[in-house]
């Protein structure tokens, strides 16, 4: 989950990877106001500063982490809860409001859940 947010933010600390002006969201994301209640091909909107498309909206993205409360102190690349009943989803979807597409917004579902507004992103890890 922490890695997803890092990739989404692309070096920013704003509400969205393009800044705080929610009126710009439609340039970067498919969400409730502009999606026609359906998914769209990846890359039809603008990418973030690192060239990643659809980090906001289109489909919620499964994360590896179990859902848990954030730690009370600042940490770098924290691992989520060791166990749980629900996994983290990030990014918002075509069916979500602007606030649910913010860089920090998170959702949670049971791993056996299915929906047309949920997907995942293939990521190639960097060799250590």
mmCIF file of C-alpha atoms in Angstrom:
data_model
loop_
_atom_site.group_PDB
_atom_site.id
_atom_site.type_symbol
_atom_site.label_atom_id
_atom_site.label_comp_id
_atom_site.label_asym_id
_atom_site.label_seq_id
_atom_site.Cartn_x
_atom_site.Cartn_y
_atom_site.Cartn_z
ATOM 1 C CA UNK A 1 0.000 0.000 0.000
ATOM 2 C CA UNK A 2 2.796 2.433 0.861
ATOM 3 C CA UNK A 3 4.480 1.698 -2.457
ATOM 4 C CA UNK A 4 1.191 2.313 -4.307
ATOM 5 C CA UNK A 5 0.813 5.728 -2.659
ATOM 6 C CA UNK A 6 4.446 6.600 -3.379
ATOM 7 C CA UNK A 7 3.934 5.770 -7.065
ATOM 8 C CA UNK A 8 0.644 7.676 -7.190
ATOM 9 C CA UNK A 9 2.050 10.821 -5.597
ATOM 10 C CA UNK A 10 5.122 10.874 -7.877
ATOM 11 C CA UNK A 11 7.040 13.121 -5.498
ATOM 12 C CA UNK A 12 4.145 15.374 -4.480
ATOM 13 C CA UNK A 13 2.457 15.928 -1.122
ATOM 14 C CA UNK A 14 -0.768 17.392 -2.516
ATOM 15 C CA UNK A 15 -4.282 15.903 -2.459
ATOM 16 C CA UNK A 16 -3.808 14.594 -6.009
ATOM 17 C CA UNK A 17 -0.599 13.924 -7.909
ATOM 18 C CA UNK A 18 -1.294 17.022 -10.030
ATOM 19 C CA UNK A 19 -2.009 19.343 -7.076
ATOM 20 C CA UNK A 20 -4.917 20.384 -4.865
ATOM 21 C CA UNK A 21 -7.247 21.811 -7.518
ATOM 22 C CA UNK A 22 -10.018 19.208 -7.789
ATOM 23 C CA UNK A 23 -11.367 20.928 -10.906
ATOM 24 C CA UNK A 24 -8.358 19.440 -12.762
ATOM 25 C CA UNK A 25 -9.260 15.838 -11.855
ATOM 26 C CA UNK A 26 -11.091 15.236 -15.125
ATOM 27 C CA UNK A 27 -7.829 15.680 -17.037
ATOM 28 C CA UNK A 28 -6.245 12.808 -15.081
ATOM 29 C CA UNK A 29 -9.030 10.469 -14.001
ATOM 30 C CA UNK A 30 -12.242 8.696 -14.895
ATOM 31 C CA UNK A 31 -14.553 9.145 -11.912
ATOM 32 C CA UNK A 32 -18.263 9.516 -11.150
ATOM 33 C CA UNK A 33 -18.716 12.869 -12.945
ATOM 34 C CA UNK A 34 -17.123 11.961 -16.286
ATOM 35 C CA UNK A 35 -16.934 8.177 -16.684
ATOM 36 C CA UNK A 36 -20.408 7.319 -17.919
ATOM 37 C CA UNK A 37 -20.323 4.671 -15.151
ATOM 38 C CA UNK A 38 -17.898 2.407 -17.015
ATOM 39 C CA UNK A 39 -14.186 1.675 -17.313
ATOM 40 C CA UNK A 40 -12.037 3.238 -20.013
ATOM 41 C CA UNK A 41 -8.834 2.258 -21.810
ATOM 42 C CA UNK A 42 -5.721 3.023 -19.773
ATOM 43 C CA UNK A 43 -3.806 6.044 -21.015
ATOM 44 C CA UNK A 44 -6.745 8.132 -22.222
ATOM 45 C CA UNK A 45 -6.097 10.728 -19.494
ATOM 46 C CA UNK A 46 -2.884 12.519 -18.507
ATOM 47 C CA UNK A 47 -0.216 10.576 -16.562
ATOM 48 C CA UNK A 48 1.377 11.650 -13.287
ATOM 49 C CA UNK A 49 4.876 13.174 -13.218
ATOM 50 C CA UNK A 50 6.449 9.702 -13.399
ATOM 51 C CA UNK A 51 4.448 8.672 -16.459
ATOM 52 C CA UNK A 52 1.970 6.428 -14.622
ATOM 53 C CA UNK A 53 -1.589 6.511 -15.958
ATOM 54 C CA UNK A 54 -4.877 6.097 -14.108
ATOM 55 C CA UNK A 55 -3.479 6.308 -10.594
ATOM 56 C CA UNK A 56 -6.646 8.273 -9.799
ATOM 57 C CA UNK A 57 -9.947 6.738 -10.862
ATOM 58 C CA UNK A 58 -10.912 4.215 -13.555
ATOM 59 C CA UNK A 59 -10.653 1.146 -11.269
ATOM 60 C CA UNK A 60 -9.764 0.658 -7.619
ATOM 61 C CA UNK A 61 -6.471 -1.232 -7.336
ATOM 62 C CA UNK A 62 -5.846 -4.154 -5.013
ATOM 63 C CA UNK A 63 -2.811 -3.777 -2.766
ATOM 64 C CA UNK A 64 -0.908 -6.609 -1.096
ATOM 65 C CA UNK A 65 -1.453 -5.267 2.427
ATOM 66 C CA UNK A 66 -4.155 -6.322 4.835
ATOM 67 C CA UNK A 67 -6.163 -3.324 5.979
ATOM 68 C CA UNK A 68 -5.135 -1.891 9.340
ATOM 69 C CA UNK A 69 -4.859 1.437 11.074
ATOM 70 C CA UNK A 70 -1.855 3.578 10.204
ATOM 71 C CA UNK A 71 0.982 3.611 12.756
ATOM 72 C CA UNK A 72 0.909 6.551 15.202
ATOM 73 C CA UNK A 73 4.426 7.715 14.200
ATOM 74 C CA UNK A 74 6.035 8.483 10.854
ATOM 75 C CA UNK A 75 7.546 5.453 9.095
ATOM 76 C CA UNK A 76 9.198 4.797 5.742
ATOM 77 C CA UNK A 77 7.613 2.121 3.505
ATOM 78 C CA UNK A 78 5.545 0.482 6.263
ATOM 79 C CA UNK A 79 4.171 -2.999 5.785
ATOM 80 C CA UNK A 80 0.468 -3.337 6.478
ATOM 81 C CA UNK A 81 -1.164 -5.487 9.132
ATOM 82 C CA UNK A 82 0.246 -9.036 9.306
ATOM 83 C CA UNK A 83 -3.245 -10.575 9.295
ATOM 84 C CA UNK A 84 -6.720 -9.468 8.543
ATOM 85 C CA UNK A 85 -10.069 -10.062 6.947
ATOM 86 C CA UNK A 86 -9.905 -7.357 4.276
ATOM 87 C CA UNK A 87 -7.241 -6.103 1.859
ATOM 88 C CA UNK A 88 -6.516 -2.518 0.895
ATOM 89 C CA UNK A 89 -7.836 -0.940 -2.314
ATOM 90 C CA UNK A 90 -6.456 2.377 -3.560
ATOM 91 C CA UNK A 91 -7.013 4.977 -6.275
ATOM 92 C CA UNK A 92 -10.761 5.346 -6.563
ATOM 93 C CA UNK A 93 -12.811 4.190 -9.530
ATOM 94 C CA UNK A 94 -15.113 5.319 -12.297
ATOM 95 C CA UNK A 95 -18.001 5.085 -9.821
ATOM 96 C CA UNK A 96 -16.380 7.165 -7.060
ATOM 97 C CA UNK A 97 -16.567 10.795 -5.973
ATOM 98 C CA UNK A 98 -13.570 13.125 -6.318
ATOM 99 C CA UNK A 99 -12.640 12.702 -2.639
ATOM 100 C CA UNK A 100 -12.386 8.923 -3.042
ATOM 101 C CA UNK A 101 -9.790 9.411 -5.796
ATOM 102 C CA UNK A 102 -7.357 11.422 -3.638
ATOM 103 C CA UNK A 103 -3.801 10.125 -3.308
ATOM 104 C CA UNK A 104 -4.339 9.170 0.342
ATOM 105 C CA UNK A 105 -7.847 7.704 -0.003
ATOM 106 C CA UNK A 106 -8.162 4.019 0.815
ATOM 107 C CA UNK A 107 -10.855 1.385 0.786
ATOM 108 C CA UNK A 108 -11.034 -2.224 1.966
ATOM 109 C CA UNK A 109 -12.704 -5.386 0.714
ATOM 110 C CA UNK A 110 -12.538 -9.088 1.395
ATOM 111 C CA UNK A 111 -10.116 -10.817 -0.988
ATOM 112 C CA UNK A 112 -12.888 -12.898 -2.553
ATOM 113 C CA UNK A 113 -14.874 -9.799 -3.591
ATOM 114 C CA UNK A 114 -15.406 -9.036 -7.270
ATOM 115 C CA UNK A 115 -16.641 -5.935 -9.051
ATOM 116 C CA UNK A 116 -16.352 -4.251 -12.431
ATOM 117 C CA UNK A 117 -14.687 -1.241 -10.767
ATOM 118 C CA UNK A 118 -11.825 -3.187 -9.138
ATOM 119 C CA UNK A 119 -8.593 -4.355 -10.754
ATOM 120 C CA UNK A 120 -4.881 -4.522 -10.168
ATOM 121 C CA UNK A 121 -1.668 -3.111 -11.590
ATOM 122 C CA UNK A 122 1.209 -5.306 -12.718
ATOM 123 C CA UNK A 123 4.433 -3.995 -11.237
ATOM 124 C CA UNK A 124 7.945 -5.165 -11.982
ATOM 125 C CA UNK A 125 10.037 -4.989 -8.841
ATOM 126 C CA UNK A 126 13.480 -3.433 -8.901
ATOM 127 C CA UNK A 127 16.222 -6.023 -8.224
ATOM 128 C CA UNK A 128 17.890 -5.489 -4.874
#
